């Protein structure tokens, strides 16, 4: 094997006596780390080639330490490559729509957890999912086999994926949810199904259940972007303006009057300001409603310190930062419905709704 | 003010300053506005200030308090303040919210605001309200 680069001053490759003398120690180092002899041989050759390439730059006495470090590096970079390959392998069986925000959690994907999660699905769910994702069978032919429709199969696949994500996280953490409500809530969040989330009262459960609050993080925001809901992440002052403008725009789309639009924007401004002021970060969700009337619902959630005395905070004139003390009570007056849930140390959720006057 | 587009402008007209807010401001931008305006009152020896808030999308509790503070600071610096351009729906909302601008003068628009100040400045004292 030739040296990869013509190293100045070293005319004859492995014939260099100094380098040849290094072979046993390099072989020992590599063999201690890599069991497969063929792979080990390759790595020894690569190490020697690198040492040879560098021999002109190394002081005579330093050749052996240099070779030892190089051998370790070569092995490590092979491990890195293998690891990268392993981590990217899941992309071959990509269980998600692309560009989802939970890249981070799946990068840490653990095969054992995934295997475990798969076993928790029903036989039918698992077979359908694998046929679709691994074998690439399309929903139409699956529907024909199952005596169903393509749309129903796609919906079922979505539900299965939502469950799989939850089971995967549970398996990864090796935990069993503490209450019977946990799984339904997590699955509703994982599926991005707002209606279902309301049915199981997900927002309140997340405040109560530490495990779900933690597990739901990577599942949040998974739902497909829909045009009847907008999310605004809140960190700084300018996000307050962004949130109230998003709410105003959404409300304008369903025919609220200019005064009502200003009321909504003002209420959002008051509530979201509290997130910036008291919590480090939060999120505002703006949803358009159809039932029982057209309306708009704003959910502002933060993971801040919580409000010590909710009744006090909702009283006119109560202020902890020299405001006018009209923030929360004012917002409540401007909206038709107003609910606040807060738990010390865990965060605050405000849900407020305004309905259209006429159909 | 740092970069374009300008969020507000403060122009001098005789002994008055005309401060126009051009867009929705967040809380920190409002504080910058307050600081700049109060500073300009001293520098330009202004005796009257008109603040045009027509472009503000909302006057919530913080914005209202900031305007009240500006007016009070201006008064302490010897200038009278008139707030102009509060939109009808904003006025409606402020009342429902329970907000009021206190003793601060208001006028319908810039023209009216300057007229109010003209009448006031022609009078004997500035320190009063």
GROMACS .gro file of C-alpha atoms in nm:
model
  488
    1UNK     CA    1   0.000   0.000   0.000
    2UNK     CA    2   0.153   0.326  -0.103
    3UNK     CA    3   0.181   0.624   0.127
    4UNK     CA    4  -0.109   0.861   0.052
    5UNK     CA    5   0.114   1.158  -0.006
    6UNK     CA    6   0.476   1.178  -0.114
    7UNK     CA    7   0.622   1.271   0.219
    8UNK     CA    8   0.933   1.476   0.179
    9UNK     CA    9   1.251   1.299   0.285
   10UNK     CA   10   1.105   0.953   0.317
   11UNK     CA   11   1.186   0.770   0.002
   12UNK     CA   12   1.076   0.414   0.064
   13UNK     CA   13   0.728   0.341   0.206
   14UNK     CA   14   0.703   0.063   0.458
   15UNK     CA   15   1.064  -0.007   0.406
   16UNK     CA   16   1.141   0.278   0.645
   17UNK     CA   17   1.288   0.088   0.941
   18UNK     CA   18   1.147   0.327   1.201
   19UNK     CA   19   0.795   0.290   1.072
   20UNK     CA   20   0.825  -0.085   1.025
   21UNK     CA   21   0.924  -0.111   1.390
   22UNK     CA   22   0.593   0.047   1.485
   23UNK     CA   23   0.383  -0.225   1.325
   24UNK     CA   24   0.355  -0.452   1.633
   25UNK     CA   25   0.243  -0.178   1.867
   26UNK     CA   26  -0.006  -0.035   1.617
   27UNK     CA   27  -0.142  -0.382   1.557
   28UNK     CA   28  -0.182  -0.438   1.930
   29UNK     CA   29  -0.368  -0.109   1.980
   30UNK     CA   30  -0.603  -0.167   1.692
   31UNK     CA   31  -0.665  -0.532   1.775
   32UNK     CA   32  -0.755  -0.438   2.133
   33UNK     CA   33  -1.035  -0.220   2.001
   34UNK     CA   34  -1.151  -0.393   1.685
   35UNK     CA   35  -1.234  -0.764   1.706
   36UNK     CA   36  -1.275  -0.829   1.334
   37UNK     CA   37  -0.925  -0.918   1.199
   38UNK     CA   38  -0.990  -0.798   0.843
   39UNK     CA   39  -1.111  -0.459   0.963
   40UNK     CA   40  -0.821  -0.443   1.206
   41UNK     CA   41  -0.576  -0.506   0.922
   42UNK     CA   42  -0.725  -0.222   0.721
   43UNK     CA   43  -0.699   0.013   1.013
   44UNK     CA   44  -0.337  -0.085   1.081
   45UNK     CA   45  -0.252  -0.014   0.719
   46UNK     CA   46  -0.427   0.321   0.731
   47UNK     CA   47  -0.249   0.416   1.052
   48UNK     CA   48   0.089   0.330   0.906
   49UNK     CA   49   0.011   0.522   0.591
   50UNK     CA   50  -0.075   0.830   0.795
   51UNK     CA   51   0.239   0.796   1.006
   52UNK     CA   52   0.448   0.759   0.692
   53UNK     CA   53   0.289   1.065   0.545
   54UNK     CA   54   0.382   1.264   0.850
   55UNK     CA   55   0.721   1.114   0.919
   56UNK     CA   56   0.909   1.413   0.785
   57UNK     CA   57   0.735   1.644   1.029
   58UNK     CA   58   0.786   1.434   1.340
   59UNK     CA   59   1.086   1.448   1.563
   60UNK     CA   60   1.264   1.113   1.573
   61UNK     CA   61   1.181   1.019   1.932
   62UNK     CA   62   0.815   1.110   1.890
   63UNK     CA   63   0.733   0.860   1.618
   64UNK     CA   64   0.596   0.595   1.850
   65UNK     CA   65   0.361   0.823   2.052
   66UNK     CA   66   0.246   0.975   1.724
   67UNK     CA   67   0.166   0.631   1.585
   68UNK     CA   68  -0.026   0.536   1.900
   69UNK     CA   69  -0.239   0.850   1.887
   70UNK     CA   70  -0.297   0.806   1.515
   71UNK     CA   71  -0.408   0.446   1.565
   72UNK     CA   72  -0.659   0.552   1.827
   73UNK     CA   73  -0.789   0.830   1.605
   74UNK     CA   74  -0.831   0.600   1.309
   75UNK     CA   75  -1.032   0.357   1.520
   76UNK     CA   76  -1.238   0.637   1.668
   77UNK     CA   77  -1.320   0.786   1.332
   78UNK     CA   78  -1.433   0.446   1.211
   79UNK     CA   79  -1.662   0.424   1.514
   80UNK     CA   80  -1.790   0.769   1.439
   81UNK     CA   81  -1.868   0.674   1.083
   82UNK     CA   82  -2.043   0.360   1.196
   83UNK     CA   83  -2.235   0.553   1.455
   84UNK     CA   84  -2.338   0.814   1.205
   85UNK     CA   85  -2.451   0.543   0.970
   86UNK     CA   86  -2.647   0.375   1.245
   87UNK     CA   87  -2.810   0.700   1.346
   88UNK     CA   88  -2.903   0.777   0.990
   89UNK     CA   89  -3.037   0.434   0.931
   90UNK     CA   90  -3.380   0.531   1.063
   91UNK     CA   91  -3.414   0.764   0.768
   92UNK     CA   92  -3.449   0.459   0.551
   93UNK     CA   93  -3.759   0.379   0.753
   94UNK     CA   94  -3.872   0.731   0.805
   95UNK     CA   95  -4.171   0.729   1.036
   96UNK     CA   96  -4.237   1.097   1.017
   97UNK     CA   97  -4.325   1.361   0.767
   98UNK     CA   98  -4.005   1.544   0.684
   99UNK     CA   99  -3.896   1.864   0.853
  100UNK     CA  100  -4.068   1.788   1.178
  101UNK     CA  101  -3.942   1.977   1.483
  102UNK     CA  102  -3.849   1.669   1.681
  103UNK     CA  103  -3.533   1.601   1.483
  104UNK     CA  104  -3.345   1.610   1.811
  105UNK     CA  105  -3.535   1.331   1.979
  106UNK     CA  106  -3.514   1.099   1.682
  107UNK     CA  107  -3.144   1.169   1.642
  108UNK     CA  108  -3.107   1.002   1.981
  109UNK     CA  109  -3.321   0.721   1.861
  110UNK     CA  110  -3.256   0.402   2.034
  111UNK     CA  111  -3.324   0.084   1.849
  112UNK     CA  112  -3.421  -0.103   2.161
  113UNK     CA  113  -3.683   0.155   2.245
  114UNK     CA  114  -3.815   0.144   1.892
  115UNK     CA  115  -3.834  -0.234   1.895
  116UNK     CA  116  -4.011  -0.224   2.230
  117UNK     CA  117  -4.249   0.044   2.104
  118UNK     CA  118  -4.330  -0.163   1.796
  119UNK     CA  119  -4.419  -0.463   2.011
  120UNK     CA  120  -4.672  -0.250   2.199
  121UNK     CA  121  -4.872  -0.188   1.884
  122UNK     CA  122  -5.139  -0.434   1.791
  123UNK     CA  123  -5.049  -0.700   1.537
  124UNK     CA  124  -5.266  -0.534   1.272
  125UNK     CA  125  -5.127  -0.186   1.336
  126UNK     CA  126  -4.772  -0.312   1.321
  127UNK     CA  127  -4.826  -0.511   1.003
  128UNK     CA  128  -4.990  -0.223   0.823
  129UNK     CA  129  -4.730   0.028   0.936
  130UNK     CA  130  -4.437  -0.191   0.835
  131UNK     CA  131  -4.595  -0.281   0.503
  132UNK     CA  132  -4.634   0.087   0.427
  133UNK     CA  133  -4.311   0.229   0.569
  134UNK     CA  134  -4.066  -0.053   0.510
  135UNK     CA  135  -4.201  -0.237   0.209
  136UNK     CA  136  -4.337   0.080   0.056
  137UNK     CA  137  -4.681  -0.060  -0.009
  138UNK     CA  138  -4.917   0.224  -0.092
  139UNK     CA  139  -5.234   0.299   0.100
  140UNK     CA  140  -5.458   0.200  -0.186
  141UNK     CA  141  -5.333  -0.156  -0.212
  142UNK     CA  142  -5.328  -0.182   0.168
  143UNK     CA  143  -5.688  -0.067   0.171
  144UNK     CA  144  -5.779  -0.335  -0.081
  145UNK     CA  145  -5.619  -0.603   0.138
  146UNK     CA  146  -5.783  -0.477   0.455
  147UNK     CA  147  -6.122  -0.421   0.295
  148UNK     CA  148  -6.104  -0.051   0.373
  149UNK     CA  149  -6.047   0.277   0.189
  150UNK     CA  150  -5.717   0.451   0.120
  151UNK     CA  151  -5.822   0.749   0.331
  152UNK     CA  152  -5.913   0.532   0.627
  153UNK     CA  153  -5.583   0.345   0.600
  154UNK     CA  154  -5.391   0.674   0.589
  155UNK     CA  155  -5.578   0.800   0.894
  156UNK     CA  156  -5.510   0.476   1.074
  157UNK     CA  157  -5.141   0.498   0.982
  158UNK     CA  158  -5.131   0.848   1.128
  159UNK     CA  159  -5.284   0.725   1.451
  160UNK     CA  160  -5.040   0.436   1.461
  161UNK     CA  161  -4.746   0.671   1.411
  162UNK     CA  162  -4.877   0.894   1.689
  163UNK     CA  163  -4.899   0.596   1.922
  164UNK     CA  164  -4.561   0.467   1.814
  165UNK     CA  165  -4.397   0.800   1.899
  166UNK     CA  166  -4.552   0.791   2.246
  167UNK     CA  167  -4.461   0.429   2.309
  168UNK     CA  168  -4.112   0.496   2.181
  169UNK     CA  169  -4.062   0.780   2.430
  170UNK     CA  170  -4.203   0.571   2.714
  171UNK     CA  171  -3.978   0.280   2.621
  172UNK     CA  172  -3.679   0.509   2.587
  173UNK     CA  173  -3.733   0.644   2.937
  174UNK     CA  174  -3.834   0.301   3.070
  175UNK     CA  175  -4.135   0.447   3.246
  176UNK     CA  176  -4.498   0.350   3.276
  177UNK     CA  177  -4.733   0.651   3.291
  178UNK     CA  178  -4.865   0.714   3.644
  179UNK     CA  179  -5.228   0.773   3.552
  180UNK     CA  180  -5.480   0.637   3.307
  181UNK     CA  181  -5.510   0.978   3.146
  182UNK     CA  182  -5.144   1.001   3.045
  183UNK     CA  183  -5.152   0.781   2.735
  184UNK     CA  184  -5.463   0.937   2.578
  185UNK     CA  185  -5.323   1.286   2.640
  186UNK     CA  186  -4.981   1.203   2.499
  187UNK     CA  187  -5.128   1.031   2.196
  188UNK     CA  188  -5.359   1.326   2.128
  189UNK     CA  189  -5.060   1.560   2.144
  190UNK     CA  190  -4.846   1.330   1.935
  191UNK     CA  191  -5.116   1.311   1.669
  192UNK     CA  192  -5.157   1.688   1.669
  193UNK     CA  193  -5.531   1.633   1.708
  194UNK     CA  194  -5.672   1.949   1.868
  195UNK     CA  195  -6.026   1.819   1.906
  196UNK     CA  196  -5.905   1.509   2.081
  197UNK     CA  197  -5.671   1.718   2.298
  198UNK     CA  198  -5.967   1.921   2.416
  199UNK     CA  199  -6.170   1.607   2.482
  200UNK     CA  200  -5.903   1.469   2.710
  201UNK     CA  201  -5.830   1.816   2.852
  202UNK     CA  202  -5.463   1.788   2.760
  203UNK     CA  203  -5.362   2.139   2.871
  204UNK     CA  204  -5.472   2.080   3.230
  205UNK     CA  205  -5.324   1.736   3.245
  206UNK     CA  206  -4.984   1.870   3.137
  207UNK     CA  207  -4.989   2.111   3.429
  208UNK     CA  208  -5.067   1.830   3.671
  209UNK     CA  209  -4.850   1.550   3.539
  210UNK     CA  210  -4.479   1.598   3.551
  211UNK     CA  211  -4.402   1.299   3.332
  212UNK     CA  212  -4.640   1.407   3.056
  213UNK     CA  213  -4.518   1.766   3.073
  214UNK     CA  214  -4.170   1.636   3.004
  215UNK     CA  215  -4.259   1.372   2.747
  216UNK     CA  216  -4.491   1.605   2.558
  217UNK     CA  217  -4.212   1.852   2.482
  218UNK     CA  218  -4.077   1.668   2.177
  219UNK     CA  219  -4.429   1.578   2.069
  220UNK     CA  220  -4.554   1.935   2.073
  221UNK     CA  221  -4.605   2.121   1.754
  222UNK     CA  222  -4.613   1.800   1.557
  223UNK     CA  223  -4.955   1.861   1.416
  224UNK     CA  224  -4.958   1.960   1.054
  225UNK     CA  225  -4.976   2.331   1.001
  226UNK     CA  226  -5.338   2.416   0.961
  227UNK     CA  227  -5.482   2.739   0.844
  228UNK     CA  228  -5.724   2.758   1.137
  229UNK     CA  229  -5.453   2.774   1.396
  230UNK     CA  230  -5.137   2.970   1.448
  231UNK     CA  231  -4.861   2.923   1.699
  232UNK     CA  232  -4.636   3.200   1.817
  233UNK     CA  233  -4.337   3.125   2.037
  234UNK     CA  234  -4.295   3.389   2.303
  235UNK     CA  235  -3.964   3.498   2.446
  236UNK     CA  236  -3.923   3.870   2.405
  237UNK     CA  237  -4.122   4.193   2.388
  238UNK     CA  238  -4.148   4.179   2.013
  239UNK     CA  239  -4.321   3.841   2.036
  240UNK     CA  240  -4.602   4.013   2.224
  241UNK     CA  241  -4.664   4.230   1.919
  242UNK     CA  242  -4.634   3.930   1.689
  243UNK     CA  243  -4.886   3.734   1.897
  244UNK     CA  244  -5.145   4.010   1.913
  245UNK     CA  245  -5.111   4.079   1.542
  246UNK     CA  246  -5.146   3.710   1.459
  247UNK     CA  247  -5.463   3.695   1.669
  248UNK     CA  248  -5.601   4.011   1.510
  249UNK     CA  249  -5.533   3.883   1.160
  250UNK     CA  250  -5.692   3.546   1.230
  251UNK     CA  251  -5.996   3.711   1.388
  252UNK     CA  252  -6.030   3.953   1.097
  253UNK     CA  253  -6.051   3.653   0.866
  254UNK     CA  254  -6.373   3.536   1.027
  255UNK     CA  255  -6.544   3.873   1.031
  256UNK     CA  256  -6.500   4.022   1.375
  257UNK     CA  257  -6.573   4.397   1.387
  258UNK     CA  258  -6.286   4.647   1.413
  259UNK     CA  259  -6.367   4.710   1.779
  260UNK     CA  260  -6.372   4.340   1.856
  261UNK     CA  261  -6.040   4.299   1.673
  262UNK     CA  262  -5.886   4.566   1.894
  263UNK     CA  263  -6.033   4.403   2.203
  264UNK     CA  264  -5.887   4.068   2.106
  265UNK     CA  265  -5.547   4.217   2.024
  266UNK     CA  266  -5.544   4.409   2.350
  267UNK     CA  267  -5.639   4.105   2.558
  268UNK     CA  268  -5.365   3.902   2.387
  269UNK     CA  269  -5.119   4.181   2.452
  270UNK     CA  270  -5.199   4.184   2.824
  271UNK     CA  271  -5.184   3.810   2.868
  272UNK     CA  272  -4.872   3.751   2.659
  273UNK     CA  273  -4.688   4.035   2.829
  274UNK     CA  274  -4.714   3.831   3.149
  275UNK     CA  275  -4.527   3.545   2.982
  276UNK     CA  276  -4.239   3.772   2.884
  277UNK     CA  277  -4.233   3.934   3.223
  278UNK     CA  278  -4.269   3.639   3.455
  279UNK     CA  279  -4.170   3.331   3.259
  280UNK     CA  280  -3.872   3.285   3.034
  281UNK     CA  281  -4.063   3.139   2.749
  282UNK     CA  282  -4.403   3.030   2.642
  283UNK     CA  283  -4.628   2.979   2.348
  284UNK     CA  284  -4.946   3.131   2.219
  285UNK     CA  285  -5.189   2.922   2.020
  286UNK     CA  286  -5.456   3.100   1.821
  287UNK     CA  287  -5.742   2.878   1.704
  288UNK     CA  288  -6.049   2.957   1.502
  289UNK     CA  289  -6.362   2.781   1.621
  290UNK     CA  290  -6.677   2.676   1.442
  291UNK     CA  291  -6.891   2.539   1.724
  292UNK     CA  292  -7.128   2.637   1.862
  293UNK     CA  293  -7.061   2.965   1.683
  294UNK     CA  294  -6.769   3.109   1.498
  295UNK     CA  295  -6.511   3.236   1.737
  296UNK     CA  296  -6.148   3.262   1.830
  297UNK     CA  297  -5.968   3.093   2.114
  298UNK     CA  298  -5.631   3.202   2.243
  299UNK     CA  299  -5.426   2.973   2.462
  300UNK     CA  300  -5.120   3.125   2.624
  301UNK     CA  301  -4.900   2.874   2.800
  302UNK     CA  302  -4.575   2.923   2.982
  303UNK     CA  303  -4.351   2.714   3.201
  304UNK     CA  304  -4.270   2.994   3.437
  305UNK     CA  305  -4.295   3.023   3.815
  306UNK     CA  306  -4.673   3.021   3.817
  307UNK     CA  307  -4.904   3.265   3.992
  308UNK     CA  308  -4.910   3.239   4.369
  309UNK     CA  309  -5.261   3.374   4.419
  310UNK     CA  310  -5.479   3.352   4.112
  311UNK     CA  311  -5.779   3.531   4.266
  312UNK     CA  312  -5.553   3.814   4.368
  313UNK     CA  313  -5.399   3.836   4.019
  314UNK     CA  314  -5.743   3.863   3.863
  315UNK     CA  315  -5.843   4.152   4.087
  316UNK     CA  316  -5.836   4.503   3.945
  317UNK     CA  317  -5.540   4.704   4.056
  318UNK     CA  318  -5.322   4.410   4.147
  319UNK     CA  319  -4.979   4.453   3.999
  320UNK     CA  320  -4.640   4.313   4.077
  321UNK     CA  321  -4.445   4.529   3.836
  322UNK     CA  322  -4.587   4.877   3.872
  323UNK     CA  323  -4.827   4.826   3.585
  324UNK     CA  324  -5.177   4.954   3.614
  325UNK     CA  325  -5.285   4.622   3.752
  326UNK     CA  326  -5.536   4.583   3.475
  327UNK     CA  327  -5.360   4.319   3.269
  328UNK     CA  328  -5.535   3.993   3.353
  329UNK     CA  329  -5.865   4.137   3.484
  330UNK     CA  330  -5.877   4.367   3.183
  331UNK     CA  331  -5.820   4.080   2.941
  332UNK     CA  332  -6.097   3.890   3.114
  333UNK     CA  333  -6.336   4.181   3.061
  334UNK     CA  334  -6.249   4.205   2.692
  335UNK     CA  335  -6.313   3.839   2.613
  336UNK     CA  336  -6.626   3.627   2.644
  337UNK     CA  337  -6.462   3.338   2.824
  338UNK     CA  338  -6.153   3.342   3.034
  339UNK     CA  339  -5.990   3.059   3.228
  340UNK     CA  340  -5.662   3.059   3.408
  341UNK     CA  341  -5.478   2.760   3.549
  342UNK     CA  342  -5.155   2.805   3.730
  343UNK     CA  343  -4.934   2.589   3.939
  344UNK     CA  344  -4.641   2.719   4.135
  345UNK     CA  345  -4.313   2.620   3.983
  346UNK     CA  346  -4.478   2.466   3.681
  347UNK     CA  347  -4.637   2.738   3.478
  348UNK     CA  348  -4.951   2.917   3.383
  349UNK     CA  349  -5.207   2.860   3.112
  350UNK     CA  350  -5.462   3.118   3.010
  351UNK     CA  351  -5.739   3.013   2.773
  352UNK     CA  352  -5.969   3.285   2.647
  353UNK     CA  353  -6.238   3.283   2.385
  354UNK     CA  354  -6.440   3.540   2.201
  355UNK     CA  355  -6.748   3.449   1.997
  356UNK     CA  356  -6.890   3.622   1.696
  357UNK     CA  357  -7.209   3.809   1.777
  358UNK     CA  358  -7.402   3.664   1.485
  359UNK     CA  359  -7.369   3.329   1.309
  360UNK     CA  360  -3.334   5.482   1.723
  361UNK     CA  361  -3.116   5.231   1.558
  362UNK     CA  362  -3.203   5.092   1.220
  363UNK     CA  363  -3.456   5.144   0.945
  364UNK     CA  364  -3.751   5.150   0.915
  365UNK     CA  365  -3.803   5.422   1.170
  366UNK     CA  366  -4.049   5.327   1.440
  367UNK     CA  367  -4.130   5.682   1.534
  368UNK     CA  368  -4.022   6.034   1.450
  369UNK     CA  369  -3.991   6.344   1.661
  370UNK     CA  370  -4.013   6.668   1.462
  371UNK     CA  371  -3.986   7.021   1.582
  372UNK     CA  372  -4.246   7.280   1.491
  373UNK     CA  373  -4.184   7.617   1.654
  374UNK     CA  374  -4.188   7.561   2.026
  375UNK     CA  375  -4.366   7.229   1.990
  376UNK     CA  376  -4.249   6.877   1.928
  377UNK     CA  377  -4.457   6.648   1.713
  378UNK     CA  378  -4.391   6.286   1.803
  379UNK     CA  379  -4.546   6.039   1.562
  380UNK     CA  380  -4.548   5.668   1.622
  381UNK     CA  381  -4.535   5.494   1.285
  382UNK     CA  382  -4.613   5.136   1.373
  383UNK     CA  383  -4.708   4.897   1.652
  384UNK     CA  384  -4.441   4.925   1.918
  385UNK     CA  385  -4.345   4.661   2.169
  386UNK     CA  386  -4.275   4.746   2.530
  387UNK     CA  387  -3.902   4.807   2.495
  388UNK     CA  388  -3.956   5.021   2.185
  389UNK     CA  389  -4.208   5.225   2.381
  390UNK     CA  390  -3.946   5.279   2.649
  391UNK     CA  391  -3.699   5.398   2.385
  392UNK     CA  392  -3.967   5.634   2.254
  393UNK     CA  393  -4.024   5.768   2.605
  394UNK     CA  394  -3.653   5.822   2.666
  395UNK     CA  395  -3.590   5.991   2.331
  396UNK     CA  396  -3.890   6.218   2.362
  397UNK     CA  397  -3.818   6.336   2.714
  398UNK     CA  398  -3.459   6.398   2.613
  399UNK     CA  399  -3.566   6.600   2.308
  400UNK     CA  400  -3.796   6.819   2.519
  401UNK     CA  401  -3.491   6.948   2.705
  402UNK     CA  402  -3.266   6.972   2.403
  403UNK     CA  403  -3.518   7.161   2.187
  404UNK     CA  404  -3.655   7.363   2.480
  405UNK     CA  405  -4.002   7.256   2.373
  406UNK     CA  406  -4.302   7.391   2.558
  407UNK     CA  407  -4.558   7.163   2.402
  408UNK     CA  408  -4.562   6.802   2.280
  409UNK     CA  409  -4.813   6.636   2.051
  410UNK     CA  410  -4.799   6.258   2.051
  411UNK     CA  411  -4.972   6.097   1.755
  412UNK     CA  412  -5.070   5.740   1.840
  413UNK     CA  413  -5.293   5.674   1.540
  414UNK     CA  414  -5.061   5.399   1.417
  415UNK     CA  415  -5.054   5.209   1.745
  416UNK     CA  416  -5.262   4.894   1.706
  417UNK     CA  417  -5.355   4.878   2.072
  418UNK     CA  418  -5.331   5.097   2.375
  419UNK     CA  419  -5.305   4.835   2.644
  420UNK     CA  420  -5.219   4.887   3.007
  421UNK     CA  421  -4.848   4.925   2.942
  422UNK     CA  422  -4.881   5.168   2.652
  423UNK     CA  423  -5.132   5.376   2.847
  424UNK     CA  424  -4.908   5.392   3.148
  425UNK     CA  425  -4.610   5.488   2.931
  426UNK     CA  426  -4.805   5.772   2.771
  427UNK     CA  427  -4.916   5.892   3.113
  428UNK     CA  428  -4.556   5.878   3.234
  429UNK     CA  429  -4.434   6.072   2.931
  430UNK     CA  430  -4.692   6.344   2.990
  431UNK     CA  431  -4.595   6.369   3.354
  432UNK     CA  432  -4.223   6.380   3.275
  433UNK     CA  433  -4.288   6.643   3.009
  434UNK     CA  434  -4.486   6.848   3.258
  435UNK     CA  435  -4.199   6.829   3.503
  436UNK     CA  436  -3.973   6.952   3.224
  437UNK     CA  437  -4.203   7.242   3.154
  438UNK     CA  438  -4.390   7.115   2.849
  439UNK     CA  439  -4.758   7.044   2.799
  440UNK     CA  440  -4.861   6.719   2.627
  441UNK     CA  441  -5.154   6.642   2.404
  442UNK     CA  442  -5.221   6.290   2.280
  443UNK     CA  443  -5.391   6.274   1.942
  444UNK     CA  444  -5.514   6.007   1.705
  445UNK     CA  445  -5.669   5.755   1.942
  446UNK     CA  446  -5.883   5.547   1.708
  447UNK     CA  447  -6.249   5.489   1.792
  448UNK     CA  448  -6.209   5.115   1.847
  449UNK     CA  449  -5.901   5.175   2.059
  450UNK     CA  450  -6.095   5.426   2.268
  451UNK     CA  451  -6.379   5.178   2.305
  452UNK     CA  452  -6.141   4.905   2.417
  453UNK     CA  453  -5.960   5.130   2.663
  454UNK     CA  454  -6.287   5.214   2.832
  455UNK     CA  455  -6.393   4.850   2.852
  456UNK     CA  456  -6.050   4.760   2.984
  457UNK     CA  457  -6.081   5.028   3.251
  458UNK     CA  458  -5.790   5.235   3.125
  459UNK     CA  459  -5.780   5.610   3.130
  460UNK     CA  460  -5.516   5.863   3.042
  461UNK     CA  461  -5.576   6.054   3.362
  462UNK     CA  462  -5.514   6.424   3.344
  463UNK     CA  463  -5.342   6.405   3.005
  464UNK     CA  464  -5.504   6.621   2.736
  465UNK     CA  465  -5.626   6.456   2.422
  466UNK     CA  466  -5.740   6.584   2.087
  467UNK     CA  467  -5.889   6.425   1.780
  468UNK     CA  468  -5.599   6.475   1.542
  469UNK     CA  469  -5.274   6.662   1.490
  470UNK     CA  470  -5.441   6.983   1.384
  471UNK     CA  471  -5.668   6.989   1.687
  472UNK     CA  472  -5.375   6.896   1.908
  473UNK     CA  473  -5.165   7.188   1.788
  474UNK     CA  474  -5.463   7.417   1.834
  475UNK     CA  475  -5.501   7.299   2.195
  476UNK     CA  476  -5.132   7.360   2.257
  477UNK     CA  477  -5.145   7.699   2.080
  478UNK     CA  478  -5.422   7.812   2.310
  479UNK     CA  479  -5.237   7.677   2.612
  480UNK     CA  480  -4.901   7.830   2.522
  481UNK     CA  481  -5.059   8.168   2.457
  482UNK     CA  482  -5.185   8.157   2.816
  483UNK     CA  483  -4.989   8.269   3.118
  484UNK     CA  484  -4.815   7.964   3.267
  485UNK     CA  485  -4.683   7.635   3.138
  486UNK     CA  486  -4.638   7.452   3.464
  487UNK     CA  487  -5.010   7.414   3.525
  488UNK     CA  488  -5.239   7.178   3.344
   0.00000   0.00000   0.00000
